[in-house]
Amino acid sequence: MEQDHYTLQVAPEDCTGCGSVRGVCPVKNKSDVSKKALNMAAQEPLRAAERDNWEFFLSLPEVDRSSFRTDR
């Protein structure tokens, strides 16, 4: 699956700003290891763009999840 990519999209209207996702995310930012892969930011300036990202995410076709490796 070298040609495939993975993304995690959060519904902007569902985010409460609690920070839990950042707290449990074990992955470091590859370009700045002082940051995690998920970071908190003020919601209001990002809401419109993230709403567009959410709509795009919803338009993606379903995939066969049994083809993903989960043992790494």
mmCIF file with all atom_site columns, N, CA, C and O in Angstrom, residues 2-37:
data_model
loop_
_atom_site.group_PDB
_atom_site.id
_atom_site.type_symbol
_atom_site.label_atom_id
_atom_site.label_alt_id
_atom_site.label_comp_id
_atom_site.label_asym_id
_atom_site.label_entity_id
_atom_site.label_seq_id
_atom_site.pdbx_PDB_ins_code
_atom_site.Cartn_x
_atom_site.Cartn_y
_atom_site.Cartn_z
_atom_site.occupancy
_atom_site.B_iso_or_equiv
_atom_site.pdbx_formal_charge
_atom_site.auth_seq_id
_atom_site.auth_comp_id
_atom_site.auth_asym_id
_atom_site.auth_atom_id
_atom_site.pdbx_PDB_model_num
ATOM 1   N N  . GLU A 1 2  ? 2.011   1.181  -0.608 1.00 0.00 ? 2  GLU A N  1
ATOM 2   C CA . GLU A 1 2  ? 2.925   2.319  -0.659 1.00 0.00 ? 2  GLU A CA 1
ATOM 3   C C  . GLU A 1 2  ? 2.294   3.561  -1.290 1.00 0.00 ? 2  GLU A C  1
ATOM 4   O O  . GLU A 1 2  ? 2.624   4.679  -0.930 1.00 0.00 ? 2  GLU A O  1
ATOM 5   N N  . GLN A 1 3  ? 1.385   3.379  -2.233 1.00 0.00 ? 3  GLN A N  1
ATOM 6   C CA . GLN A 1 3  ? 0.782   4.500  -2.940 1.00 0.00 ? 3  GLN A CA 1
ATOM 7   C C  . GLN A 1 3  ? -0.348  5.150  -2.141 1.00 0.00 ? 3  GLN A C  1
ATOM 8   O O  . GLN A 1 3  ? -0.822  6.216  -2.498 1.00 0.00 ? 3  GLN A O  1
ATOM 9   N N  . ASP A 1 4  ? -0.777  4.537  -1.063 1.00 0.00 ? 4  ASP A N  1
ATOM 10  C CA . ASP A 1 4  ? -1.909  5.038  -0.289 1.00 0.00 ? 4  ASP A CA 1
ATOM 11  C C  . ASP A 1 4  ? -1.444  5.960  0.835  1.00 0.00 ? 4  ASP A C  1
ATOM 12  O O  . ASP A 1 4  ? -0.306  5.898  1.290  1.00 0.00 ? 4  ASP A O  1
ATOM 13  N N  . HIS A 1 5  ? -2.350  6.802  1.271  1.00 0.00 ? 5  HIS A N  1
ATOM 14  C CA . HIS A 1 5  ? -2.077  7.746  2.355  1.00 0.00 ? 5  HIS A CA 1
ATOM 15  C C  . HIS A 1 5  ? -3.166  7.613  3.407  1.00 0.00 ? 5  HIS A C  1
ATOM 16  O O  . HIS A 1 5  ? -4.274  7.177  3.116  1.00 0.00 ? 5  HIS A O  1
ATOM 17  N N  . TYR A 1 6  ? -2.847  8.021  4.613  1.00 0.00 ? 6  TYR A N  1
ATOM 18  C CA . TYR A 1 6  ? -3.778  7.944  5.721  1.00 0.00 ? 6  TYR A CA 1
ATOM 19  C C  . TYR A 1 6  ? -3.950  9.331  6.300  1.00 0.00 ? 6  TYR A C  1
ATOM 20  O O  . TYR A 1 6  ? -2.972  10.066 6.461  1.00 0.00 ? 6  TYR A O  1
ATOM 21  N N  . THR A 1 7  ? -5.164  9.690  6.612  1.00 0.00 ? 7  THR A N  1
ATOM 22  C CA . THR A 1 7  ? -5.410  10.949 7.306  1.00 0.00 ? 7  THR A CA 1
ATOM 23  C C  . THR A 1 7  ? -6.454  10.733 8.380  1.00 0.00 ? 7  THR A C  1
ATOM 24  O O  . THR A 1 7  ? -7.290  9.834  8.271  1.00 0.00 ? 7  THR A O  1
ATOM 25  N N  . LEU A 1 8  ? -6.369  11.524 9.396  1.00 0.00 ? 8  LEU A N  1
ATOM 26  C CA . LEU A 1 8  ? -7.355  11.520 10.464 1.00 0.00 ? 8  LEU A CA 1
ATOM 27  C C  . LEU A 1 8  ? -8.043  12.868 10.408 1.00 0.00 ? 8  LEU A C  1
ATOM 28  O O  . LEU A 1 8  ? -7.372  13.902 10.486 1.00 0.00 ? 8  LEU A O  1
ATOM 29  N N  . GLN A 1 9  ? -9.336  12.873 10.246 1.00 0.00 ? 9  GLN A N  1
ATOM 30  C CA . GLN A 1 9  ? -10.072 14.131 10.152 1.00 0.00 ? 9  GLN A CA 1
ATOM 31  C C  . GLN A 1 9  ? -11.047 14.230 11.308 1.00 0.00 ? 9  GLN A C  1
ATOM 32  O O  . GLN A 1 9  ? -11.802 13.307 11.576 1.00 0.00 ? 9  GLN A O  1
ATOM 33  N N  . VAL A 1 10 ? -11.026 15.346 11.993 1.00 0.00 ? 10 VAL A N  1
ATOM 34  C CA . VAL A 1 10 ? -11.946 15.605 13.093 1.00 0.00 ? 10 VAL A CA 1
ATOM 35  C C  . VAL A 1 10 ? -13.050 16.519 12.586 1.00 0.00 ? 10 VAL A C  1
ATOM 36  O O  . VAL A 1 10 ? -12.778 17.509 11.912 1.00 0.00 ? 10 VAL A O  1
ATOM 37  N N  . ALA A 1 11 ? -14.289 16.182 12.901 1.00 0.00 ? 11 ALA A N  1
ATOM 38  C CA . ALA A 1 11 ? -15.412 17.050 12.539 1.00 0.00 ? 11 ALA A CA 1
ATOM 39  C C  . ALA A 1 11 ? -15.292 18.340 13.346 1.00 0.00 ? 11 ALA A C  1
ATOM 40  O O  . ALA A 1 11 ? -15.314 18.306 14.578 1.00 0.00 ? 11 ALA A O  1
ATOM 41  N N  . PRO A 1 12 ? -15.129 19.482 12.693 1.00 0.00 ? 12 PRO A N  1
ATOM 42  C CA . PRO A 1 12 ? -14.876 20.728 13.426 1.00 0.00 ? 12 PRO A CA 1
ATOM 43  C C  . PRO A 1 12 ? -15.983 21.097 14.411 1.00 0.00 ? 12 PRO A C  1
ATOM 44  O O  . PRO A 1 12 ? -15.714 21.651 15.468 1.00 0.00 ? 12 PRO A O  1
ATOM 45  N N  . GLU A 1 13 ? -17.207 20.783 14.085 1.00 0.00 ? 13 GLU A N  1
ATOM 46  C CA . GLU A 1 13 ? -18.307 21.126 14.973 1.00 0.00 ? 13 GLU A CA 1
ATOM 47  C C  . GLU A 1 13 ? -18.392 20.176 16.168 1.00 0.00 ? 13 GLU A C  1
ATOM 48  O O  . GLU A 1 13 ? -19.084 20.470 17.136 1.00 0.00 ? 13 GLU A O  1
ATOM 49  N N  . ASP A 1 14 ? -17.709 19.036 16.102 1.00 0.00 ? 14 ASP A N  1
ATOM 50  C CA . ASP A 1 14 ? -17.732 18.074 17.207 1.00 0.00 ? 14 ASP A CA 1
ATOM 51  C C  . ASP A 1 14 ? -16.602 18.309 18.205 1.00 0.00 ? 14 ASP A C  1
ATOM 52  O O  . ASP A 1 14 ? -16.624 17.744 19.297 1.00 0.00 ? 14 ASP A O  1
ATOM 53  N N  . CYS A 1 15 ? -15.618 19.097 17.836 1.00 0.00 ? 15 CYS A N  1
ATOM 54  C CA . CYS A 1 15 ? -14.479 19.348 18.730 1.00 0.00 ? 15 CYS A CA 1
ATOM 55  C C  . CYS A 1 15 ? -14.925 20.235 19.893 1.00 0.00 ? 15 CYS A C  1
ATOM 56  O O  . CYS A 1 15 ? -15.491 21.309 19.689 1.00 0.00 ? 15 CYS A O  1
ATOM 57  N N  . THR A 1 16 ? -14.645 19.772 21.107 1.00 0.00 ? 16 THR A N  1
ATOM 58  C CA . THR A 1 16 ? -14.991 20.564 22.293 1.00 0.00 ? 16 THR A CA 1
ATOM 59  C C  . THR A 1 16 ? -13.810 21.384 22.789 1.00 0.00 ? 16 THR A C  1
ATOM 60  O O  . THR A 1 16 ? -13.954 22.186 23.700 1.00 0.00 ? 16 THR A O  1
ATOM 61  N N  . GLY A 1 17 ? -12.623 21.154 22.197 1.00 0.00 ? 17 GLY A N  1
ATOM 62  C CA . GLY A 1 17 ? -11.438 21.884 22.623 1.00 0.00 ? 17 GLY A CA 1
ATOM 63  C C  . GLY A 1 17 ? -10.806 21.351 23.894 1.00 0.00 ? 17 GLY A C  1
ATOM 64  O O  . GLY A 1 17 ? -9.984  22.012 24.516 1.00 0.00 ? 17 GLY A O  1
ATOM 65  N N  . CYS A 1 18 ? -11.172 20.131 24.291 1.00 0.00 ? 18 CYS A N  1
ATOM 66  C CA . CYS A 1 18 ? -10.681 19.572 25.554 1.00 0.00 ? 18 CYS A CA 1
ATOM 67  C C  . CYS A 1 18 ? -9.205  19.176 25.501 1.00 0.00 ? 18 CYS A C  1
ATOM 68  O O  . CYS A 1 18 ? -8.555  19.075 26.521 1.00 0.00 ? 18 CYS A O  1
ATOM 69  N N  . GLY A 1 19 ? -8.683  18.920 24.304 1.00 0.00 ? 19 GLY A N  1
ATOM 70  C CA . GLY A 1 19 ? -7.279  18.552 24.171 1.00 0.00 ? 19 GLY A CA 1
ATOM 71  C C  . GLY A 1 19 ? -6.985  17.072 24.345 1.00 0.00 ? 19 GLY A C  1
ATOM 72  O O  . GLY A 1 19 ? -5.833  16.667 24.301 1.00 0.00 ? 19 GLY A O  1
ATOM 73  N N  . SER A 1 20 ? -8.009  16.249 24.554 1.00 0.00 ? 20 SER A N  1
ATOM 74  C CA . SER A 1 20 ? -7.793  14.816 24.788 1.00 0.00 ? 20 SER A CA 1
ATOM 75  C C  . SER A 1 20 ? -7.046  14.142 23.648 1.00 0.00 ? 20 SER A C  1
ATOM 76  O O  . SER A 1 20 ? -6.174  13.316 23.891 1.00 0.00 ? 20 SER A O  1
ATOM 77  N N  . VAL A 1 21 ? -7.370  14.480 22.395 1.00 0.00 ? 21 VAL A N  1
ATOM 78  C CA . VAL A 1 21 ? -6.716  13.813 21.266 1.00 0.00 ? 21 VAL A CA 1
ATOM 79  C C  . VAL A 1 21 ? -5.221  14.097 21.258 1.00 0.00 ? 21 VAL A C  1
ATOM 80  O O  . VAL A 1 21 ? -4.424  13.223 20.948 1.00 0.00 ? 21 VAL A O  1
ATOM 81  N N  . ARG A 1 22 ? -4.833  15.301 21.609 1.00 0.00 ? 22 ARG A N  1
ATOM 82  C CA . ARG A 1 22 ? -3.413  15.627 21.662 1.00 0.00 ? 22 ARG A CA 1
ATOM 83  C C  . ARG A 1 22 ? -2.738  14.865 22.796 1.00 0.00 ? 22 ARG A C  1
ATOM 84  O O  . ARG A 1 22 ? -1.628  14.381 22.669 1.00 0.00 ? 22 ARG A O  1
ATOM 85  N N  . GLY A 1 23 ? -3.427  14.734 23.900 1.00 0.00 ? 23 GLY A N  1
ATOM 86  C CA . GLY A 1 23 ? -2.863  14.044 25.054 1.00 0.00 ? 23 GLY A CA 1
ATOM 87  C C  . GLY A 1 23 ? -2.613  12.569 24.822 1.00 0.00 ? 23 GLY A C  1
ATOM 88  O O  . GLY A 1 23 ? -1.658  12.016 25.347 1.00 0.00 ? 23 GLY A O  1
ATOM 89  N N  . VAL A 1 24 ? -3.453  11.916 24.039 1.00 0.00 ? 24 VAL A N  1
ATOM 90  C CA . VAL A 1 24 ? -3.306  10.480 23.829 1.00 0.00 ? 24 VAL A CA 1
ATOM 91  C C  . VAL A 1 24 ? -2.552  10.132 22.553 1.00 0.00 ? 24 VAL A C  1
ATOM 92  O O  . VAL A 1 24 ? -2.166  8.988  22.367 1.00 0.00 ? 24 VAL A O  1
ATOM 93  N N  . CYS A 1 25 ? -2.325  11.093 21.684 1.00 0.00 ? 25 CYS A N  1
ATOM 94  C CA . CYS A 1 25 ? -1.623  10.825 20.430 1.00 0.00 ? 25 CYS A CA 1
ATOM 95  C C  . CYS A 1 25 ? -0.143  10.542 20.713 1.00 0.00 ? 25 CYS A C  1
ATOM 96  O O  . CYS A 1 25 ? 0.563   11.391 21.252 1.00 0.00 ? 25 CYS A O  1
ATOM 97  N N  . PRO A 1 26 ? 0.338   9.353  20.343 1.00 0.00 ? 26 PRO A N  1
ATOM 98  C CA . PRO A 1 26 ? 1.734   9.010  20.626 1.00 0.00 ? 26 PRO A CA 1
ATOM 99  C C  . PRO A 1 26 ? 2.709   9.466  19.536 1.00 0.00 ? 26 PRO A C  1
ATOM 100 O O  . PRO A 1 26 ? 3.913   9.333  19.697 1.00 0.00 ? 26 PRO A O  1
ATOM 101 N N  . VAL A 1 27 ? 2.211   10.002 18.431 1.00 0.00 ? 27 VAL A N  1
ATOM 102 C CA . VAL A 1 27 ? 3.043   10.276 17.263 1.00 0.00 ? 27 VAL A CA 1
ATOM 103 C C  . VAL A 1 27 ? 3.632   11.688 17.310 1.00 0.00 ? 27 VAL A C  1
ATOM 104 O O  . VAL A 1 27 ? 2.938   12.655 17.599 1.00 0.00 ? 27 VAL A O  1
ATOM 105 N N  . LYS A 1 28 ? 4.919   11.790 17.004 1.00 0.00 ? 28 LYS A N  1
ATOM 106 C CA . LYS A 1 28 ? 5.603   13.083 16.937 1.00 0.00 ? 28 LYS A CA 1
ATOM 107 C C  . LYS A 1 28 ? 5.504   13.656 15.523 1.00 0.00 ? 28 LYS A C  1
ATOM 108 O O  . LYS A 1 28 ? 5.450   12.926 14.545 1.00 0.00 ? 28 LYS A O  1
ATOM 109 N N  . ASN A 1 29 ? 5.519   14.970 15.433 1.00 0.00 ? 29 ASN A N  1
ATOM 110 C CA . ASN A 1 29 ? 5.567   15.671 14.158 1.00 0.00 ? 29 ASN A CA 1
ATOM 111 C C  . ASN A 1 29 ? 6.926   15.358 13.515 1.00 0.00 ? 29 ASN A C  1
ATOM 112 O O  . ASN A 1 29 ? 7.965   15.562 14.136 1.00 0.00 ? 29 ASN A O  1
ATOM 113 N N  . LYS A 1 30 ? 6.928   14.858 12.290 1.00 0.00 ? 30 LYS A N  1
ATOM 114 C CA . LYS A 1 30 ? 8.189   14.444 11.656 1.00 0.00 ? 30 LYS A CA 1
ATOM 115 C C  . LYS A 1 30 ? 9.120   15.613 11.362 1.00 0.00 ? 30 LYS A C  1
ATOM 116 O O  . LYS A 1 30 ? 10.324  15.453 11.326 1.00 0.00 ? 30 LYS A O  1
ATOM 117 N N  . SER A 1 31 ? 8.566   16.807 11.140 1.00 0.00 ? 31 SER A N  1
ATOM 118 C CA . SER A 1 31 ? 9.423   17.950 10.825 1.00 0.00 ? 31 SER A CA 1
ATOM 119 C C  . SER A 1 31 ? 9.807   18.761 12.065 1.00 0.00 ? 31 SER A C  1
ATOM 120 O O  . SER A 1 31 ? 10.733  19.565 12.010 1.00 0.00 ? 31 SER A O  1
ATOM 121 N N  . ASP A 1 32 ? 9.118   18.560 13.189 1.00 0.00 ? 32 ASP A N  1
ATOM 122 C CA . ASP A 1 32 ? 9.443   19.261 14.430 1.00 0.00 ? 32 ASP A CA 1
ATOM 123 C C  . ASP A 1 32 ? 9.080   18.347 15.591 1.00 0.00 ? 32 ASP A C  1
ATOM 124 O O  . ASP A 1 32 ? 7.939   18.333 16.043 1.00 0.00 ? 32 ASP A O  1
ATOM 125 N N  . VAL A 1 33 ? 10.056  17.586 16.088 1.00 0.00 ? 33 VAL A N  1
ATOM 126 C CA . VAL A 1 33 ? 9.783   16.576 17.106 1.00 0.00 ? 33 VAL A CA 1
ATOM 127 C C  . VAL A 1 33 ? 9.373   17.167 18.453 1.00 0.00 ? 33 VAL A C  1
ATOM 128 O O  . VAL A 1 33 ? 8.965   16.438 19.346 1.00 0.00 ? 33 VAL A O  1
ATOM 129 N N  . SER A 1 34 ? 9.466   18.496 18.608 1.00 0.00 ? 34 SER A N  1
ATOM 130 C CA . SER A 1 34 ? 8.978   19.109 19.841 1.00 0.00 ? 34 SER A CA 1
ATOM 131 C C  . SER A 1 34 ? 7.456   19.190 19.844 1.00 0.00 ? 34 SER A C  1
ATOM 132 O O  . SER A 1 34 ? 6.853   19.485 20.866 1.00 0.00 ? 34 SER A O  1
ATOM 133 N N  . LYS A 1 35 ? 6.847   18.919 18.683 1.00 0.00 ? 35 LYS A N  1
ATOM 134 C CA . LYS A 1 35 ? 5.386   18.927 18.550 1.00 0.00 ? 35 LYS A CA 1
ATOM 135 C C  . LYS A 1 35 ? 4.899   17.511 18.305 1.00 0.00 ? 35 LYS A C  1
ATOM 136 O O  . LYS A 1 35 ? 5.647   16.649 17.887 1.00 0.00 ? 35 LYS A O  1
ATOM 137 N N  . LYS A 1 36 ? 3.640   17.302 18.587 1.00 0.00 ? 36 LYS A N  1
ATOM 138 C CA . LYS A 1 36 ? 3.013   16.021 18.271 1.00 0.00 ? 36 LYS A CA 1
ATOM 139 C C  . LYS A 1 36 ? 2.394   16.106 16.885 1.00 0.00 ? 36 LYS A C  1
ATOM 140 O O  . LYS A 1 36 ? 2.350   17.169 16.271 1.00 0.00 ? 36 LYS A O  1
ATOM 141 N N  . ALA A 1 37 ? 1.887   14.986 16.383 1.00 0.00 ? 37 ALA A N  1
ATOM 142 C CA . ALA A 1 37 ? 1.232   14.977 15.080 1.00 0.00 ? 37 ALA A CA 1
ATOM 143 C C  . ALA A 1 37 ? -0.104  15.706 15.141 1.00 0.00 ? 37 ALA A C  1
ATOM 144 O O  . ALA A 1 37 ? -0.566  16.255 14.150 1.00 0.00 ? 37 ALA A O  1
#
